[in-house]
CSV table of C-alpha atoms and ligand atoms in Angstrom, one decimal:
chain,number,residue,atom,x,y,z
G,1,UNK,CA,-17.4,-44.6,-30.8
G,2,UNK,CA,-19.3,-47.3,-28.9
G,3,UNK,CA,-18.6,-47.9,-25.2
G,4,UNK,CA,-16.9,-51.1,-26.2
G,5,UNK,CA,-14.6,-49.4,-28.7
G,6,UNK,CA,-13.7,-46.8,-26.1
G,7,UNK,CA,-13.0,-49.5,-23.5
G,8,UNK,CA,-10.9,-51.4,-25.9
G,9,UNK,CA,-8.9,-48.3,-26.9
G,10,UNK,CA,-8.2,-47.6,-23.2
G,11,UNK,CA,-7.1,-51.2,-22.4
G,12,UNK,CA,-4.9,-51.4,-25.5
G,13,UNK,CA,-3.3,-48.0,-24.8
G,14,UNK,CA,-2.6,-49.2,-21.2
G,15,UNK,CA,-1.0,-52.4,-22.6
G,16,UNK,CA,1.2,-50.4,-24.9
G,17,UNK,CA,2.2,-48.0,-22.1
G,18,UNK,CA,3.2,-50.9,-19.7
G,19,UNK,CA,6.9,-50.5,-19.3
G,20,UNK,CA,7.7,-53.7,-17.6
G,21,UNK,CA,6.1,-57.0,-16.8
G,22,UNK,CA,4.7,-55.9,-13.4
G,23,UNK,CA,2.9,-53.0,-15.0
G,24,UNK,CA,1.6,-55.2,-17.8
G,25,UNK,CA,0.3,-57.7,-15.3
G,26,UNK,CA,-1.6,-54.9,-13.5
G,27,UNK,CA,-3.3,-54.0,-16.8
G,28,UNK,CA,-4.1,-57.6,-17.4
G,29,UNK,CA,-5.7,-58.0,-14.0
G,30,UNK,CA,-7.7,-54.8,-14.4
G,31,UNK,CA,-9.1,-56.0,-17.7
G,32,UNK,CA,-9.2,-59.8,-17.5
G,33,UNK,CA,-9.0,-60.5,-13.7
G,34,UNK,CA,-12.0,-61.7,-11.8
G,35,UNK,CA,-13.3,-58.1,-11.4
G,36,UNK,CA,-11.7,-56.8,-14.5
G,37,UNK,CA,-13.6,-54.6,-16.9
G,38,UNK,CA,-13.7,-57.2,-19.7
G,39,UNK,CA,-14.7,-60.0,-17.3
G,40,UNK,CA,-17.5,-57.8,-15.9
G,41,UNK,CA,-18.8,-57.3,-19.5
G,42,UNK,CA,-18.8,-61.0,-20.1
G,43,UNK,CA,-20.5,-61.6,-16.8
G,44,UNK,CA,-23.2,-59.1,-17.8
G,45,UNK,CA,-24.2,-61.5,-20.6
G,46,UNK,CA,-25.8,-63.8,-18.0
G,47,UNK,CA,-28.4,-61.2,-17.1
G,48,UNK,CA,-29.4,-60.4,-20.7
G,49,UNK,CA,-32.3,-61.8,-22.7
G,50,UNK,CA,-31.3,-64.3,-25.4
G,51,UNK,CA,-31.6,-61.7,-28.1
G,52,UNK,CA,-29.4,-59.2,-26.3
G,53,UNK,CA,-26.9,-61.9,-25.6
G,54,UNK,CA,-26.9,-62.9,-29.3
G,55,UNK,CA,-26.3,-59.2,-30.2
G,56,UNK,CA,-23.5,-58.5,-27.7
G,57,UNK,CA,-21.9,-61.9,-27.1
G,58,UNK,CA,-19.6,-62.1,-30.1
G,59,UNK,CA,-18.5,-58.5,-29.6
G,60,UNK,CA,-17.6,-59.1,-25.9
G,61,UNK,CA,-15.9,-62.4,-26.7
G,62,UNK,CA,-13.8,-61.0,-29.5
G,63,UNK,CA,-12.9,-58.0,-27.3
G,64,UNK,CA,-11.6,-60.4,-24.7
G,65,UNK,CA,-9.6,-62.4,-27.4
G,66,UNK,CA,-8.0,-59.2,-28.7
G,67,UNK,CA,-7.1,-58.1,-25.2
G,68,UNK,CA,-5.6,-61.5,-24.4
G,69,UNK,CA,-3.6,-61.4,-27.6
G,70,UNK,CA,-2.4,-57.8,-27.0
G,71,UNK,CA,-1.2,-58.7,-23.5
G,72,UNK,CA,0.6,-61.8,-24.8
G,73,UNK,CA,2.3,-59.8,-27.6
G,74,UNK,CA,3.4,-57.1,-25.2
G,75,UNK,CA,4.8,-59.7,-22.8
G,76,UNK,CA,6.9,-61.2,-25.5
G,77,UNK,CA,8.1,-57.8,-26.6
G,78,UNK,CA,9.1,-56.8,-23.0
G,79,UNK,CA,11.0,-60.1,-22.6
G,80,UNK,CA,12.8,-59.6,-25.8
G,81,UNK,CA,13.8,-56.1,-24.9
G,82,UNK,CA,15.0,-57.2,-21.4
G,83,UNK,CA,17.2,-59.9,-23.1
G,84,UNK,CA,18.6,-57.4,-25.6
G,85,UNK,CA,19.5,-55.0,-22.8
G,86,UNK,CA,21.2,-57.8,-20.9
G,87,UNK,CA,23.2,-58.9,-23.9
G,88,UNK,CA,24.3,-55.3,-24.6
G,89,UNK,CA,25.4,-54.7,-21.0
G,90,UNK,CA,27.2,-58.1,-20.7
G,91,UNK,CA,28.9,-57.8,-24.0
G,92,UNK,CA,32.7,-58.2,-24.1
G,93,UNK,CA,34.7,-57.2,-27.2
G,94,UNK,CA,37.5,-59.7,-27.2
G,95,UNK,CA,39.2,-57.8,-30.1
G,96,UNK,CA,39.7,-54.7,-28.0
G,97,UNK,CA,43.4,-53.9,-27.5
G,98,UNK,CA,44.7,-54.2,-23.9
G,99,UNK,CA,44.3,-50.8,-22.3
G,100,UNK,CA,46.0,-49.0,-20.8
G,101,UNK,CA,49.3,-50.1,-22.1
G,102,UNK,CA,50.9,-52.7,-19.7
G,103,UNK,CA,53.0,-50.9,-17.2
G,104,UNK,CA,55.2,-53.5,-15.7
G,105,UNK,CA,58.2,-55.2,-17.3
G,106,UNK,CA,59.8,-58.6,-16.9
G,107,UNK,CA,63.0,-58.6,-14.8
G,108,UNK,CA,66.1,-59.8,-16.7
G,109,UNK,CA,66.5,-62.6,-14.2
G,110,UNK,CA,63.0,-63.9,-14.8
G,111,UNK,CA,63.5,-63.5,-18.5
G,112,UNK,CA,66.7,-65.6,-18.5
G,113,UNK,CA,65.1,-68.1,-16.2
G,114,UNK,CA,62.3,-68.5,-18.7
G,115,UNK,CA,64.8,-68.7,-21.6
G,116,UNK,CA,66.8,-71.4,-19.8
G,117,UNK,CA,63.6,-73.4,-19.1
G,118,UNK,CA,62.5,-73.1,-22.7
G,119,UNK,CA,65.8,-74.3,-24.1
G,120,UNK,CA,66.1,-77.3,-21.8
G,121,UNK,CA,62.4,-78.2,-22.2
G,122,UNK,CA,63.1,-78.5,-25.9
G,123,UNK,CA,65.9,-80.9,-25.1
G,124,UNK,CA,63.5,-83.1,-23.1
G,125,UNK,CA,64.3,-81.8,-19.6
G,126,UNK,CA,61.5,-81.2,-17.1
G,127,UNK,CA,61.6,-78.6,-14.3
G,128,UNK,CA,62.2,-79.7,-10.7
G,129,UNK,CA,62.0,-77.5,-7.7
G,130,UNK,CA,63.2,-77.4,-4.2
G,131,UNK,CA,62.8,-75.0,-1.2
G,132,UNK,CA,65.1,-72.1,-0.5
G,133,UNK,CA,65.4,-73.2,3.2
G,134,UNK,CA,67.0,-76.6,2.8
G,135,UNK,CA,68.2,-79.4,5.0
G,136,UNK,CA,71.9,-79.3,5.7
G,137,UNK,CA,71.8,-83.0,4.8
G,138,UNK,CA,70.5,-82.3,1.3
G,139,UNK,CA,72.5,-79.2,0.7
G,140,UNK,CA,75.8,-80.8,1.8
G,141,UNK,CA,76.0,-84.3,3.3
G,142,UNK,CA,74.2,-86.3,0.6
G,143,UNK,CA,76.1,-84.5,-2.0
G,144,UNK,CA,79.2,-86.0,-0.5
G,145,UNK,CA,80.2,-82.9,1.4
G,146,UNK,CA,80.5,-84.2,5.0
G,147,UNK,CA,80.3,-81.9,8.1
G,148,UNK,CA,84.1,-81.2,8.3
G,149,UNK,CA,84.7,-81.1,4.6
G,150,UNK,CA,86.7,-78.1,3.4
G,151,UNK,CA,84.2,-77.6,0.5
G,152,UNK,CA,81.7,-76.3,3.0
G,153,UNK,CA,83.9,-73.3,3.5
G,154,UNK,CA,83.7,-72.6,-0.2
G,155,UNK,CA,80.1,-71.8,0.2
G,156,UNK,CA,80.0,-69.3,3.1
G,157,UNK,CA,76.7,-70.5,4.2
G,158,UNK,CA,73.8,-68.7,5.9
G,159,UNK,CA,72.6,-71.0,8.7
G,160,UNK,CA,69.1,-71.1,10.0
G,161,UNK,CA,68.6,-71.6,13.8
G,162,UNK,CA,68.8,-75.2,15.1
G,163,UNK,CA,65.7,-77.2,14.9
G,164,UNK,CA,64.2,-78.9,18.0
G,165,UNK,CA,65.8,-82.2,17.0
G,166,UNK,CA,69.2,-80.6,16.7
G,167,UNK,CA,69.3,-80.7,12.9
G,168,UNK,CA,70.2,-77.5,11.0
G,169,UNK,CA,68.7,-75.9,8.0
G,170,UNK,CA,70.5,-73.6,5.7
G,171,UNK,CA,69.6,-71.2,3.0
G,172,UNK,CA,70.6,-73.4,0.1
G,173,UNK,CA,74.0,-72.4,-1.2
G,174,UNK,CA,73.4,-74.0,-4.6
G,175,UNK,CA,70.6,-75.6,-6.6
G,176,UNK,CA,72.4,-79.0,-6.3
G,177,UNK,CA,70.1,-80.2,-3.4
G,178,UNK,CA,67.3,-80.5,-6.0
G,179,UNK,CA,69.4,-83.3,-7.4
G,180,UNK,CA,69.0,-85.1,-4.1
G,181,UNK,CA,65.3,-84.4,-3.8
G,182,UNK,CA,64.7,-85.6,-7.4
G,183,UNK,CA,66.7,-88.9,-7.0
G,184,UNK,CA,65.0,-89.6,-3.6
G,185,UNK,CA,61.6,-89.6,-5.2
G,186,UNK,CA,62.1,-90.6,-8.8
G,187,UNK,CA,63.8,-93.6,-10.3
G,188,UNK,CA,65.9,-93.3,-13.5
G,189,UNK,CA,65.8,-92.3,-16.2
G,190,UNK,CA,66.0,-88.8,-14.8
G,191,UNK,CA,66.4,-85.6,-16.9
G,192,UNK,CA,65.7,-82.4,-15.0
G,193,UNK,CA,66.6,-78.8,-14.9
G,194,UNK,CA,66.1,-76.8,-11.7
G,195,UNK,CA,66.4,-73.0,-11.7
G,196,UNK,CA,66.0,-71.1,-8.5
G,197,UNK,CA,67.3,-68.8,-5.8
G,198,UNK,CA,70.5,-69.5,-3.9
G,199,UNK,CA,72.3,-67.8,-1.1
G,200,UNK,CA,75.9,-67.2,0.1
G,201,UNK,CA,77.6,-64.7,2.5
G,202,UNK,CA,79.2,-62.6,-0.3
G,203,UNK,CA,78.6,-59.2,-1.9
G,204,UNK,CA,80.5,-57.2,-4.5
G,205,UNK,CA,80.0,-56.2,-8.1
G,206,UNK,CA,79.9,-59.8,-9.3
G,207,UNK,CA,78.5,-61.5,-6.1
G,208,UNK,CA,75.2,-61.0,-4.4
G,209,UNK,CA,74.1,-62.7,-1.2
G,210,UNK,CA,71.0,-63.9,-3.0
G,211,UNK,CA,71.5,-65.0,-6.6
G,212,UNK,CA,70.1,-67.5,-9.0
G,213,UNK,CA,71.5,-70.8,-10.4
G,214,UNK,CA,70.2,-73.5,-12.6
G,215,UNK,CA,71.0,-77.2,-12.0
G,216,UNK,CA,70.8,-80.0,-14.5
G,217,UNK,CA,70.8,-83.7,-13.8
G,218,UNK,CA,70.6,-86.6,-16.2
G,219,UNK,CA,70.7,-90.2,-14.9
G,220,UNK,CA,70.3,-93.4,-16.8
G,221,UNK,CA,72.4,-96.4,-17.8
G,222,UNK,CA,74.4,-95.1,-20.7
G,223,UNK,CA,74.9,-91.3,-20.5
G,224,UNK,CA,78.5,-90.0,-20.6
G,225,UNK,CA,80.5,-86.8,-20.7
G,226,UNK,CA,80.1,-86.5,-24.5
G,227,UNK,CA,76.3,-86.1,-24.0
G,228,UNK,CA,77.0,-83.5,-21.3
G,229,UNK,CA,79.2,-81.5,-23.7
G,230,UNK,CA,76.7,-81.7,-26.5
G,231,UNK,CA,73.9,-80.6,-24.2
G,232,UNK,CA,75.8,-77.6,-23.0
G,233,UNK,CA,76.8,-76.7,-26.5
G,234,UNK,CA,73.2,-76.8,-27.7
G,235,UNK,CA,72.2,-74.8,-24.7
G,236,UNK,CA,74.8,-72.1,-25.5
G,237,UNK,CA,73.9,-71.8,-29.1
G,238,UNK,CA,70.2,-71.4,-28.3
G,239,UNK,CA,70.8,-69.1,-25.4
G,240,UNK,CA,73.3,-66.7,-27.0
G,241,UNK,CA,71.4,-67.0,-30.3
G,242,UNK,CA,74.4,-67.9,-32.4
G,243,UNK,CA,75.0,-70.7,-35.0
G,244,UNK,CA,78.2,-72.1,-33.5
G,245,UNK,CA,80.0,-72.0,-30.2
G,246,UNK,CA,83.3,-73.4,-29.0
G,247,UNK,CA,83.7,-74.8,-25.5
G,248,UNK,CA,86.8,-75.7,-23.6
G,249,UNK,CA,86.9,-78.2,-20.7
G,250,UNK,CA,89.0,-77.7,-17.6
G,251,UNK,CA,89.5,-80.4,-15.0
G,252,UNK,CA,88.0,-79.3,-11.7
G,253,UNK,CA,86.8,-80.5,-8.4
G,254,UNK,CA,83.3,-80.8,-7.0
G,255,UNK,CA,82.6,-83.4,-4.2
G,256,UNK,CA,79.3,-84.4,-6.0
G,257,UNK,CA,80.9,-85.2,-9.4
G,258,UNK,CA,83.8,-87.5,-10.4
G,259,UNK,CA,85.4,-86.6,-12.7
G,260,UNK,CA,84.5,-82.9,-12.5
G,261,UNK,CA,84.7,-80.5,-15.5
G,262,UNK,CA,84.4,-76.7,-15.8
G,263,UNK,CA,83.4,-75.4,-19.1
G,264,UNK,CA,84.6,-72.1,-20.7
G,265,UNK,CA,83.0,-70.5,-23.8
G,266,UNK,CA,85.1,-68.9,-26.5
G,267,UNK,CA,84.3,-65.2,-26.9
G,268,UNK,CA,85.5,-61.9,-28.2
G,269,UNK,CA,85.5,-58.9,-25.9
G,270,UNK,CA,87.6,-56.7,-28.1
G,271,UNK,CA,84.8,-54.5,-29.4
G,272,UNK,CA,83.5,-53.4,-26.0
G,273,UNK,CA,80.6,-55.8,-26.6
G,274,UNK,CA,80.9,-59.5,-26.0
G,275,UNK,CA,80.5,-61.9,-29.0
G,276,UNK,CA,80.3,-65.7,-28.8
G,277,UNK,CA,81.8,-68.3,-31.1
G,278,UNK,CA,84.8,-66.2,-32.1
G,279,UNK,CA,87.7,-64.4,-30.5
G,280,UNK,CA,90.5,-65.1,-28.1
G,281,UNK,CA,88.8,-64.8,-24.7
G,282,UNK,CA,87.2,-67.5,-22.6
G,283,UNK,CA,84.3,-67.1,-20.4
G,284,UNK,CA,83.5,-69.4,-17.5
G,285,UNK,CA,80.2,-71.1,-18.2
G,286,UNK,CA,79.3,-73.9,-15.8
G,287,UNK,CA,80.6,-76.5,-13.4
G,288,UNK,CA,79.7,-80.1,-14.2
G,289,UNK,CA,80.8,-83.7,-14.1
G,290,UNK,CA,79.7,-87.3,-13.9
G,291,UNK,CA,77.6,-87.8,-10.8
G,292,UNK,CA,79.7,-89.2,-8.0
G,293,UNK,CA,78.6,-92.8,-7.4
G,294,UNK,CA,78.6,-91.9,-3.7
G,295,UNK,CA,75.9,-89.4,-4.3
G,296,UNK,CA,73.8,-91.9,-6.2
G,297,UNK,CA,74.2,-94.3,-3.3
G,298,UNK,CA,73.2,-91.5,-0.8
G,299,UNK,CA,70.1,-91.0,-2.8
G,300,UNK,CA,69.0,-94.6,-3.1
G,301,UNK,CA,70.2,-95.2,-6.7
G,302,UNK,CA,72.3,-98.2,-7.6
G,303,UNK,CA,75.7,-96.9,-8.9
G,304,UNK,CA,76.5,-100.3,-10.3
G,305,UNK,CA,73.6,-99.9,-12.8
G,306,UNK,CA,73.1,-96.2,-13.2
G,307,UNK,CA,75.3,-93.2,-14.1
G,308,UNK,CA,74.8,-89.7,-15.4
G,309,UNK,CA,75.9,-86.2,-15.4
G,310,UNK,CA,75.1,-83.0,-13.6
G,311,UNK,CA,75.8,-79.3,-14.2
G,312,UNK,CA,75.2,-76.0,-12.6
G,313,UNK,CA,75.6,-72.4,-13.6
G,314,UNK,CA,74.6,-68.9,-12.6
G,315,UNK,CA,71.5,-67.4,-14.1
G,316,UNK,CA,72.4,-63.8,-13.0
G,317,UNK,CA,75.7,-64.2,-14.7
G,318,UNK,CA,74.1,-65.4,-17.9
G,319,UNK,CA,71.8,-62.4,-17.8
G,320,UNK,CA,74.7,-60.0,-17.3
G,321,UNK,CA,76.6,-61.5,-20.2
G,322,UNK,CA,73.7,-61.7,-22.6
G,323,UNK,CA,72.2,-58.3,-21.9
G,324,UNK,CA,75.3,-56.4,-21.0
G,325,UNK,CA,74.5,-55.7,-17.4
G,326,UNK,CA,77.7,-54.7,-15.6
G,327,UNK,CA,76.8,-54.9,-11.8
G,328,UNK,CA,74.9,-57.9,-10.3
G,329,UNK,CA,73.8,-55.7,-7.4
G,330,UNK,CA,71.6,-53.6,-9.7
G,331,UNK,CA,69.4,-56.7,-10.2
G,332,UNK,CA,68.1,-56.4,-6.7
G,333,UNK,CA,67.9,-52.7,-6.1
G,334,UNK,CA,64.3,-52.3,-7.5
G,335,UNK,CA,65.3,-49.2,-9.4
G,336,UNK,CA,62.4,-48.4,-11.7
G,337,UNK,CA,64.6,-46.6,-14.2
G,338,UNK,CA,66.9,-49.6,-14.4
G,339,UNK,CA,63.9,-51.9,-14.8
G,340,UNK,CA,62.5,-49.8,-17.6
G,341,UNK,CA,65.8,-49.9,-19.4
G,342,UNK,CA,66.7,-53.6,-18.9
G,343,UNK,CA,63.2,-55.1,-18.5
G,344,UNK,CA,61.4,-57.1,-21.1
G,345,UNK,CA,57.9,-56.7,-22.5
G,346,UNK,CA,55.4,-58.2,-20.1
G,347,UNK,CA,53.5,-60.2,-22.7
G,348,UNK,CA,56.4,-61.6,-24.6
G,349,UNK,CA,57.1,-65.2,-23.5
G,350,UNK,CA,60.4,-66.7,-24.6
G,351,UNK,CA,60.1,-69.6,-26.9
G,352,UNK,CA,62.6,-71.3,-29.3
G,353,UNK,CA,60.4,-70.9,-32.3
G,354,UNK,CA,58.9,-67.5,-31.5
G,355,UNK,CA,62.3,-66.0,-30.4
G,356,UNK,CA,63.9,-66.1,-27.0
G,357,UNK,CA,64.5,-62.4,-26.5
G,358,UNK,CA,62.8,-60.0,-28.8
L,401,DAH,N1,76.8,-76.5,-7.2
L,401,DAH,C1,78.0,-75.9,-7.9
L,401,DAH,C2,78.2,-74.5,-7.4
L,401,DAH,O1,77.3,-73.9,-6.8
L,401,DAH,C3,77.8,-75.9,-9.3
L,401,DAH,C4,77.9,-77.3,-9.9
L,401,DAH,C5,79.1,-77.9,-10.3
L,401,DAH,C6,76.7,-78.0,-10.1
L,401,DAH,C7,79.1,-79.1,-10.8
L,401,DAH,C8,76.8,-79.3,-10.6
L,401,DAH,C9,78.0,-79.8,-10.9
L,401,DAH,O2,75.7,-80.0,-10.7
L,401,DAH,O3,78.0,-81.1,-11.4
L,401,DAH,O4,79.3,-74.0,-7.5
């Protein structure tokens, strides 16, 4: 082998052996850099006679060309390999099943809350929210329950310490103050549902100091009790997942509605399990009524022009009925065995078309 061929073999072997771009660059400099082996060869042409130059020039130049090409090819190969490695390491298989199996479950109260929202959303209601710690004014006064009104005793209120200005806050005793909040900031037409936590000094198998309610409010110029009845009926059919229900109206009293109506739902408790739509039992469903014109006035809405209805019911109670849970206190005991038994699959979201509770 000629010296040139040996040199070429050495350089090309080094190019092939270069494992990364830094190593390849070192090989390039050692061959093609200012003092590189190939550059020195080319420089040596200058000291040769014309004949020697003619004999060696083409060989030296083509050696240089082959080395340049080999370095470039290796560079591309190294870049491709680096990209492939990155793609492999950053790959996400979106078809992989969720692993490990989801551990948590959805609490029945959250489940029913979502179900209630799904049903009313379908009827065109939007969700409104208010704080748990509420102004006494919104919880009572603007709802037509003045300071000395006996209805305040109905509610066994948790009071929060007096504020600097002498006003008092309460843990809201119902979701009705969200009616006030909504009317104060939104002009009719109004159609909202407001689920959330509520508090009263009360505790036994059917009462918990913290519980959940949902509030409904519809205000416009033409809405009447017939609309209210239809809305609650549609809600019951969807919620209890039956084709027909029968509701009974009882006259009642709430300071914030006039007239006030309580609704019962026909059911059958004879078989140990509760069935809706048939039977000879009645189950208390919700309080409701036409919004008292005084409340409209207290919330800046003209009662000569607008009217509407409101309703409120217990979420925990609905959950107990629908899912056969006997004691409300068990909702809040955080007993894992209970949650595993009554909880709902974490990734199942209640929808009307997909099924509320599967
Ligand atoms: N706030 C009432 C309660 O906690 C329930 C209620 C009754 C809400 C009548 C209403 C209504 O909106 O119109 O007992």
